[in-house]
PDB file of C-alpha atoms in Angstrom:
ATOM      1  CA  UNK A  27      19.939 -17.017 -44.922  1.00  0.00           C
ATOM      2  CA  UNK A  28      18.309 -13.283 -45.498  1.00  0.00           C
ATOM      3  CA  UNK A  29      17.440 -10.961 -43.261  1.00  0.00           C
ATOM      4  CA  UNK A  30      16.149  -7.183 -42.889  1.00  0.00           C
ATOM      5  CA  UNK A  31      16.553  -5.160 -39.798  1.00  0.00           C
ATOM      6  CA  UNK A  32      14.693  -1.833 -39.154  1.00  0.00           C
ATOM      7  CA  UNK A  33      15.280  -0.892 -35.949  1.00  0.00           C
ATOM      8  CA  UNK A  34      13.275   1.925 -35.510  1.00  0.00           C
ATOM      9  CA  UNK A  35      10.035   0.882 -34.537  1.00  0.00           C
ATOM     10  CA  UNK A  36       8.354   4.262 -34.571  1.00  0.00           C
ATOM     11  CA  UNK A  37       9.679   7.782 -35.177  1.00  0.00           C
ATOM     12  CA  UNK A  38       7.849  11.335 -34.811  1.00  0.00           C
ATOM     13  CA  UNK A  39       8.987  14.592 -36.247  1.00  0.00           C
ATOM     14  CA  UNK A  40       7.254  17.763 -36.745  1.00  0.00           C
ATOM     15  CA  UNK A  41       6.314  18.825 -40.164  1.00  0.00           C
ATOM     16  CA  UNK A  42       9.391  20.465 -42.268  1.00  0.00           C
ATOM     17  CA  UNK A  43      11.957  18.264 -40.472  1.00  0.00           C
ATOM     18  CA  UNK A  44      14.371  15.856 -42.338  1.00  0.00           C
ATOM     19  CA  UNK A  45      14.015  12.462 -41.157  1.00  0.00           C
ATOM     20  CA  UNK A  46      16.210   9.271 -41.836  1.00  0.00           C
ATOM     21  CA  UNK A  47      14.681   5.843 -41.615  1.00  0.00           C
ATOM     22  CA  UNK A  48      17.516   2.848 -41.451  1.00  0.00           C
ATOM     23  CA  UNK A  49      17.295  -0.412 -43.175  1.00  0.00           C
ATOM     24  CA  UNK A  50      20.242  -2.715 -42.665  1.00  0.00           C
ATOM     25  CA  UNK A  51      20.144  -6.370 -44.569  1.00  0.00           C
ATOM     26  CA  UNK A  52      21.723  -9.604 -44.323  1.00  0.00           C
ATOM     27  CA  UNK A  53      22.737 -11.898 -47.348  1.00  0.00           C
ATOM     28  CA  UNK A  54      25.774 -13.984 -48.510  1.00  0.00           C
ATOM     29  CA  UNK A  55      24.318 -13.591 -52.311  1.00  0.00           C
ATOM     30  CA  UNK A  56      26.611 -10.885 -54.422  1.00  0.00           C
ATOM     31  CA  UNK A  57      23.298 -10.289 -56.523  1.00  0.00           C
ATOM     32  CA  UNK A  58      20.478  -8.709 -54.651  1.00  0.00           C
ATOM     33  CA  UNK A  59      17.947  -6.186 -54.903  1.00  0.00           C
ATOM     34  CA  UNK A  60      16.426  -3.927 -52.247  1.00  0.00           C
ATOM     35  CA  UNK A  61      13.198  -2.181 -52.038  1.00  0.00           C
ATOM     36  CA  UNK A  62      11.615   0.254 -50.353  1.00  0.00           C
ATOM     37  CA  UNK A  63       7.369   0.500 -49.789  1.00  0.00           C
ATOM     38  CA  UNK A  64       5.108   2.518 -47.956  1.00  0.00           C
ATOM     39  CA  UNK A  65       1.964   1.792 -46.387  1.00  0.00           C
ATOM     40  CA  UNK A  66      -0.157   4.990 -45.646  1.00  0.00           C
ATOM     41  CA  UNK A  67      -3.224   4.394 -43.121  1.00  0.00           C
ATOM     42  CA  UNK A  68      -5.587   3.392 -45.930  1.00  0.00           C
ATOM     43  CA  UNK A  69      -3.524   0.148 -45.943  1.00  0.00           C
ATOM     44  CA  UNK A  70      -2.145  -0.122 -49.529  1.00  0.00           C
ATOM     45  CA  UNK A  71       1.574  -0.894 -50.104  1.00  0.00           C
ATOM     46  CA  UNK A  72       3.053   1.722 -52.372  1.00  0.00           C
ATOM     47  CA  UNK A  73       6.334   0.493 -54.266  1.00  0.00           C
ATOM     48  CA  UNK A  74       8.881   3.355 -53.721  1.00  0.00           C
ATOM     49  CA  UNK A  75      12.276   2.345 -55.110  1.00  0.00           C
ATOM     50  CA  UNK A  76      14.301  -0.862 -56.425  1.00  0.00           C
ATOM     51  CA  UNK A  77      18.150  -0.904 -55.879  1.00  0.00           C
ATOM     52  CA  UNK A  78      20.226  -3.534 -57.408  1.00  0.00           C
ATOM     53  CA  UNK A  79      23.643  -4.483 -55.601  1.00  0.00           C
ATOM     54  CA  UNK A  80      25.663  -3.595 -58.639  1.00  0.00           C
ATOM     55  CA  UNK A  81      24.104   0.091 -58.501  1.00  0.00           C
ATOM     56  CA  UNK A  82      25.715   2.115 -55.401  1.00  0.00           C
ATOM     57  CA  UNK A  83      24.453   5.363 -56.604  1.00  0.00           C
ATOM     58  CA  UNK A  84      22.187   7.521 -54.345  1.00  0.00           C
ATOM     59  CA  UNK A  85      18.958   8.369 -55.870  1.00  0.00           C
ATOM     60  CA  UNK A  86      17.160  11.027 -55.254  1.00  0.00           C
ATOM     61  CA  UNK A  87      13.248  11.812 -56.331  1.00  0.00           C
ATOM     62  CA  UNK A  88      11.804  14.963 -55.132  1.00  0.00           C
ATOM     63  CA  UNK A  89      11.857  14.955 -51.122  1.00  0.00           C
ATOM     64  CA  UNK A  90      12.575  11.338 -50.974  1.00  0.00           C
ATOM     65  CA  UNK A  91      16.521  10.155 -51.168  1.00  0.00           C
ATOM     66  CA  UNK A  92      18.133   6.803 -50.836  1.00  0.00           C
ATOM     67  CA  UNK A  93      21.558   6.002 -49.636  1.00  0.00           C
ATOM     68  CA  UNK A  94      22.870   2.678 -50.341  1.00  0.00           C
ATOM     69  CA  UNK A  95      26.092   1.568 -48.771  1.00  0.00           C
ATOM     70  CA  UNK A  96      27.536  -2.127 -49.208  1.00  0.00           C
ATOM     71  CA  UNK A  97      30.096  -1.587 -46.789  1.00  0.00           C
ATOM     72  CA  UNK A  98      27.491  -1.176 -43.740  1.00  0.00           C
ATOM     73  CA  UNK A  99      24.935  -3.257 -45.486  1.00  0.00           C
ATOM     74  CA  UNK A 100      22.455  -0.429 -44.939  1.00  0.00           C
ATOM     75  CA  UNK A 101      19.662   0.894 -47.540  1.00  0.00           C
ATOM     76  CA  UNK A 102      18.317   4.076 -45.706  1.00  0.00           C
ATOM     77  CA  UNK A 103      15.682   6.405 -46.763  1.00  0.00           C
ATOM     78  CA  UNK A 104      15.758  10.035 -45.939  1.00  0.00           C
ATOM     79  CA  UNK A 105      12.571  12.424 -46.321  1.00  0.00           C
ATOM     80  CA  UNK A 106      13.449  16.048 -46.814  1.00  0.00           C
ATOM     81  CA  UNK A 107      11.304  18.400 -45.337  1.00  0.00           C
ATOM     82  CA  UNK A 108       8.514  16.067 -43.857  1.00  0.00           C
ATOM     83  CA  UNK A 109       5.051  16.789 -44.509  1.00  0.00           C
ATOM     84  CA  UNK A 110       1.837  15.112 -42.654  1.00  0.00           C
ATOM     85  CA  UNK A 111       0.851  13.070 -45.906  1.00  0.00           C
ATOM     86  CA  UNK A 112       4.442  11.335 -45.091  1.00  0.00           C
ATOM     87  CA  UNK A 113       2.887   9.623 -42.413  1.00  0.00           C
ATOM     88  CA  UNK A 114       2.977   5.781 -43.042  1.00  0.00           C
ATOM     89  CA  UNK A 115       4.662   2.734 -42.262  1.00  0.00           C
ATOM     90  CA  UNK A 116       7.641   2.142 -44.490  1.00  0.00           C
ATOM     91  CA  UNK A 117       8.887  -1.271 -45.101  1.00  0.00           C
ATOM     92  CA  UNK A 118      12.237  -1.996 -46.228  1.00  0.00           C
ATOM     93  CA  UNK A 119      12.601  -5.519 -48.132  1.00  0.00           C
ATOM     94  CA  UNK A 120      15.190  -7.763 -49.794  1.00  0.00           C
ATOM     95  CA  UNK A 121      15.347 -10.473 -52.424  1.00  0.00           C
ATOM     96  CA  UNK A 122      18.139 -12.132 -53.881  1.00  0.00           C
ATOM     97  CA  UNK A 123      18.596 -13.485 -57.592  1.00  0.00           C
ATOM     98  CA  UNK A 124      18.572 -17.259 -56.745  1.00  0.00           C
ATOM     99  CA  UNK A 125      17.077 -19.244 -54.750  1.00  0.00           C
ATOM    100  CA  UNK A 126      13.631 -19.556 -52.922  1.00  0.00           C
ATOM    101  CA  UNK A 127      12.636 -16.264 -54.855  1.00  0.00           C
ATOM    102  CA  UNK A 128      11.122 -15.065 -51.576  1.00  0.00           C
ATOM    103  CA  UNK A 129      10.928 -11.298 -50.625  1.00  0.00           C
ATOM    104  CA  UNK A 130      12.308 -10.732 -47.013  1.00  0.00           C
ATOM    105  CA  UNK A 131      10.719  -7.816 -45.058  1.00  0.00           C
ATOM    106  CA  UNK A 132      11.722  -5.666 -42.737  1.00  0.00           C
ATOM    107  CA  UNK A 133       9.108  -5.122 -39.606  1.00  0.00           C
ATOM    108  CA  UNK A 134       8.634  -1.990 -41.036  1.00  0.00           C
ATOM    109  CA  UNK A 135       8.995   2.001 -39.399  1.00  0.00           C
ATOM    110  CA  UNK A 136       5.953   3.968 -38.384  1.00  0.00           C
ATOM    111  CA  UNK A 137       6.638   7.496 -39.370  1.00  0.00           C
ATOM    112  CA  UNK A 138       4.317  10.273 -37.434  1.00  0.00           C
ATOM    113  CA  UNK A 139       4.940  13.732 -38.786  1.00  0.00           C
ATOM    114  CA  UNK A 140       2.866  16.153 -36.810  1.00  0.00           C
ATOM    115  CA  UNK A 141       1.518  19.495 -37.847  1.00  0.00           C
TER     116      UNK A 141
ATOM    117  CA  UNK B  22      -3.235   2.318 -58.710  1.00  0.00           C
ATOM    118  CA  UNK B  23      -0.972  -0.541 -58.965  1.00  0.00           C
ATOM    119  CA  UNK B  24      -2.979  -2.667 -61.401  1.00  0.00           C
ATOM    120  CA  UNK B  25      -3.233  -5.747 -58.940  1.00  0.00           C
ATOM    121  CA  UNK B  26      -7.201  -6.350 -57.814  1.00  0.00           C
ATOM    122  CA  UNK B  27      -8.377  -8.110 -55.341  1.00  0.00           C
ATOM    123  CA  UNK B  28     -11.659  -8.946 -54.241  1.00  0.00           C
ATOM    124  CA  UNK B  29     -13.462  -8.715 -51.804  1.00  0.00           C
ATOM    125  CA  UNK B  30     -12.052  -5.450 -49.869  1.00  0.00           C
ATOM    126  CA  UNK B  31     -13.534  -6.468 -46.690  1.00  0.00           C
ATOM    127  CA  UNK B  32     -14.923 -10.146 -45.327  1.00  0.00           C
ATOM    128  CA  UNK B  33     -16.329 -10.902 -42.223  1.00  0.00           C
ATOM    129  CA  UNK B  34     -17.095 -14.425 -41.225  1.00  0.00           C
ATOM    130  CA  UNK B  35     -17.107 -16.757 -38.427  1.00  0.00           C
ATOM    131  CA  UNK B  36     -14.937 -19.213 -37.026  1.00  0.00           C
ATOM    132  CA  UNK B  37     -14.898 -22.833 -38.536  1.00  0.00           C
ATOM    133  CA  UNK B  38     -16.184 -21.012 -41.947  1.00  0.00           C
ATOM    134  CA  UNK B  39     -14.260 -20.966 -45.514  1.00  0.00           C
ATOM    135  CA  UNK B  40     -13.566 -18.145 -47.356  1.00  0.00           C
ATOM    136  CA  UNK B  41     -11.824 -17.569 -50.641  1.00  0.00           C
ATOM    137  CA  UNK B  42      -9.822 -14.265 -51.669  1.00  0.00           C
ATOM    138  CA  UNK B  43      -9.230 -13.680 -55.234  1.00  0.00           C
ATOM    139  CA  UNK B  44      -6.378 -11.735 -56.867  1.00  0.00           C
ATOM    140  CA  UNK B  45      -5.890 -10.379 -60.103  1.00  0.00           C
ATOM    141  CA  UNK B  46      -2.263  -9.566 -61.049  1.00  0.00           C
ATOM    142  CA  UNK B  47      -1.034  -6.849 -63.155  1.00  0.00           C
ATOM    143  CA  UNK B  48      -1.617  -7.378 -67.126  1.00  0.00           C
ATOM    144  CA  UNK B  49       1.804  -9.332 -68.296  1.00  0.00           C
ATOM    145  CA  UNK B  50       2.517 -10.228 -64.525  1.00  0.00           C
ATOM    146  CA  UNK B  51       3.076 -14.256 -64.654  1.00  0.00           C
ATOM    147  CA  UNK B  52       4.181 -14.334 -60.722  1.00  0.00           C
ATOM    148  CA  UNK B  53       1.563 -14.190 -57.763  1.00  0.00           C
ATOM    149  CA  UNK B  54       2.513 -13.464 -54.092  1.00  0.00           C
ATOM    150  CA  UNK B  55       0.171 -13.983 -51.152  1.00  0.00           C
ATOM    151  CA  UNK B  56       0.858 -12.112 -47.733  1.00  0.00           C
ATOM    152  CA  UNK B  57      -0.326 -11.960 -44.372  1.00  0.00           C
ATOM    153  CA  UNK B  58      -0.297  -8.733 -42.092  1.00  0.00           C
ATOM    154  CA  UNK B  59      -1.655  -8.934 -38.617  1.00  0.00           C
ATOM    155  CA  UNK B  60      -2.575  -6.196 -36.699  1.00  0.00           C
ATOM    156  CA  UNK B  61       0.697  -4.483 -35.738  1.00  0.00           C
ATOM    157  CA  UNK B  62       2.520  -7.430 -37.660  1.00  0.00           C
ATOM    158  CA  UNK B  63       4.875  -7.039 -40.365  1.00  0.00           C
ATOM    159  CA  UNK B  64       4.283  -8.855 -43.658  1.00  0.00           C
ATOM    160  CA  UNK B  65       4.508 -12.616 -43.669  1.00  0.00           C
ATOM    161  CA  UNK B  66       5.104 -14.582 -46.806  1.00  0.00           C
ATOM    162  CA  UNK B  67       2.521 -17.222 -47.430  1.00  0.00           C
ATOM    163  CA  UNK B  68       2.713 -18.406 -51.009  1.00  0.00           C
ATOM    164  CA  UNK B  69       4.085 -17.857 -54.541  1.00  0.00           C
ATOM    165  CA  UNK B  70       3.485 -18.933 -58.078  1.00  0.00           C
ATOM    166  CA  UNK B  71       4.559 -18.554 -61.495  1.00  0.00           C
ATOM    167  CA  UNK B  72       2.701 -19.504 -64.661  1.00  0.00           C
ATOM    168  CA  UNK B  73       0.104 -21.760 -62.528  1.00  0.00           C
ATOM    169  CA  UNK B  74       3.087 -23.768 -60.780  1.00  0.00           C
ATOM    170  CA  UNK B  75       3.995 -23.303 -56.958  1.00  0.00           C
ATOM    171  CA  UNK B  76       7.378 -21.931 -56.709  1.00  0.00           C
ATOM    172  CA  UNK B  77       7.554 -20.743 -53.102  1.00  0.00           C
ATOM    173  CA  UNK B  78       6.380 -21.414 -49.737  1.00  0.00           C
ATOM    174  CA  UNK B  79       6.421 -19.381 -46.395  1.00  0.00           C
ATOM    175  CA  UNK B  80       4.720 -19.395 -43.027  1.00  0.00           C
ATOM    176  CA  UNK B  81       1.420 -20.822 -44.587  1.00  0.00           C
ATOM    177  CA  UNK B  82      -0.688 -22.432 -42.517  1.00  0.00           C
ATOM    178  CA  UNK B  83      -2.048 -26.287 -43.725  1.00  0.00           C
ATOM    179  CA  UNK B  84      -5.455 -24.788 -43.294  1.00  0.00           C
ATOM    180  CA  UNK B  85      -4.670 -22.390 -46.364  1.00  0.00           C
ATOM    181  CA  UNK B  86      -4.294 -23.460 -49.734  1.00  0.00           C
ATOM    182  CA  UNK B  87      -3.696 -21.450 -52.898  1.00  0.00           C
ATOM    183  CA  UNK B  88      -3.678 -21.430 -56.613  1.00  0.00           C
ATOM    184  CA  UNK B  89      -2.958 -19.855 -59.769  1.00  0.00           C
ATOM    185  CA  UNK B  90      -5.150 -20.719 -62.935  1.00  0.00           C
ATOM    186  CA  UNK B  91      -4.348 -20.905 -66.438  1.00  0.00           C
ATOM    187  CA  UNK B  92      -5.655 -16.809 -66.974  1.00  0.00           C
ATOM    188  CA  UNK B  93      -3.092 -16.294 -64.234  1.00  0.00           C
ATOM    189  CA  UNK B  94      -5.726 -14.799 -61.610  1.00  0.00           C
ATOM    190  CA  UNK B  95      -4.958 -16.413 -58.162  1.00  0.00           C
ATOM    191  CA  UNK B  96      -6.939 -17.557 -55.171  1.00  0.00           C
ATOM    192  CA  UNK B  97      -6.108 -18.113 -51.440  1.00  0.00           C
ATOM    193  CA  UNK B  98      -8.584 -20.510 -49.951  1.00  0.00           C
ATOM    194  CA  UNK B  99      -8.811 -20.163 -46.026  1.00  0.00           C
ATOM    195  CA  UNK B 100     -10.585 -22.931 -43.965  1.00  0.00           C
ATOM    196  CA  UNK B 101     -11.816 -23.870 -40.259  1.00  0.00           C
ATOM    197  CA  UNK B 102     -11.275 -20.304 -39.789  1.00  0.00           C
ATOM    198  CA  UNK B 103     -10.148 -19.445 -36.487  1.00  0.00           C
ATOM    199  CA  UNK B 104     -10.117 -15.551 -34.614  1.00  0.00           C
ATOM    200  CA  UNK B 105      -6.206 -15.390 -35.301  1.00  0.00           C
ATOM    201  CA  UNK B 106      -6.586 -15.401 -39.015  1.00  0.00           C
ATOM    202  CA  UNK B 107      -7.905 -12.134 -38.718  1.00  0.00           C
ATOM    203  CA  UNK B 108      -5.556  -9.967 -40.949  1.00  0.00           C
ATOM    204  CA  UNK B 109      -5.450  -8.066 -44.027  1.00  0.00           C
ATOM    205  CA  UNK B 110      -4.447 -10.346 -46.599  1.00  0.00           C
ATOM    206  CA  UNK B 111      -2.228  -9.275 -49.865  1.00  0.00           C
ATOM    207  CA  UNK B 112      -1.582 -10.319 -53.214  1.00  0.00           C
ATOM    208  CA  UNK B 113       1.403  -8.801 -55.022  1.00  0.00           C
ATOM    209  CA  UNK B 114       2.454  -9.791 -58.604  1.00  0.00           C
ATOM    210  CA  UNK B 115       5.655  -9.106 -60.645  1.00  0.00           C
ATOM    211  CA  UNK B 116       6.607  -9.596 -64.394  1.00  0.00           C
ATOM    212  CA  UNK B 117       8.617 -12.789 -63.245  1.00  0.00           C
ATOM    213  CA  UNK B 118      10.789 -14.051 -60.197  1.00  0.00           C
ATOM    214  CA  UNK B 119      12.822 -12.998 -57.735  1.00  0.00           C
ATOM    215  CA  UNK B 120      14.611  -9.508 -58.565  1.00  0.00           C
ATOM    216  CA  UNK B 121      11.416  -8.059 -60.129  1.00  0.00           C
ATOM    217  CA  UNK B 122       9.767  -5.367 -58.501  1.00  0.00           C
ATOM    218  CA  UNK B 123       6.301  -6.641 -56.702  1.00  0.00           C
ATOM    219  CA  UNK B 124       3.181  -4.491 -57.179  1.00  0.00           C
ATOM    220  CA  UNK B 125       0.762  -4.853 -54.479  1.00  0.00           C
ATOM    221  CA  UNK B 126      -2.981  -5.074 -54.498  1.00  0.00           C
ATOM    222  CA  UNK B 127      -5.279  -2.962 -52.090  1.00  0.00           C
ATOM    223  CA  UNK B 128      -5.655  -5.951 -49.824  1.00  0.00           C
ATOM    224  CA  UNK B 129      -8.412  -7.846 -48.564  1.00  0.00           C
ATOM    225  CA  UNK B 130      -9.348  -7.493 -44.808  1.00  0.00           C
ATOM    226  CA  UNK B 131     -11.131 -10.552 -43.213  1.00  0.00           C
ATOM    227  CA  UNK B 132     -12.541 -10.237 -39.779  1.00  0.00           C
ATOM    228  CA  UNK B 133     -13.309 -13.934 -38.259  1.00  0.00           C
ATOM    229  CA  UNK B 134     -15.666 -13.328 -34.918  1.00  0.00           C
TER     230      UNK B 134
END
């Protein structure tokens, strides 16, 4: 069975601080895909990134970066120089290339960036 | 804008009633997923359709049902509504299944009084 754990329920930082959101996943499949979504206060879910299990390269997109480590089954998300607009709930998700086609979501991490 | 549309945006109804939520996937997407997000809860997968066929079921109550039509839009029917059904209901779509990225609609906020 697949599982995604986001142990940090809520994080508060002051603007311009860096912050890392943790995501630990479990799967026995060798081919799988990991995702991050952002849910701002307005409620919609915004896709941020998709990573497959064969690509361990870290990715950077502006102030966002992702660190994928198969050795620790983690796919962590770092926001550099956080801004108030980054305040949201962030979800990590996992799906595998075979089976039931379900996405397994973590419980989310609420990030509050204070001015 | 993800390209996935959901109607209505808000719905207020009474216990015991029945409602239908509608979802139109992104152009070209064949797969539709439904999720429920209760207050301060994570995303609970309900059901998935691919090209008109049911493909996966999650924690969907027997009072709930869904279908995907030939034009690929989907409807989620909720009946005998209870207070606990109040939640944000999301639809997502993807090109195919499994590994493809899901793009989410804006959600329908259901309030049962």
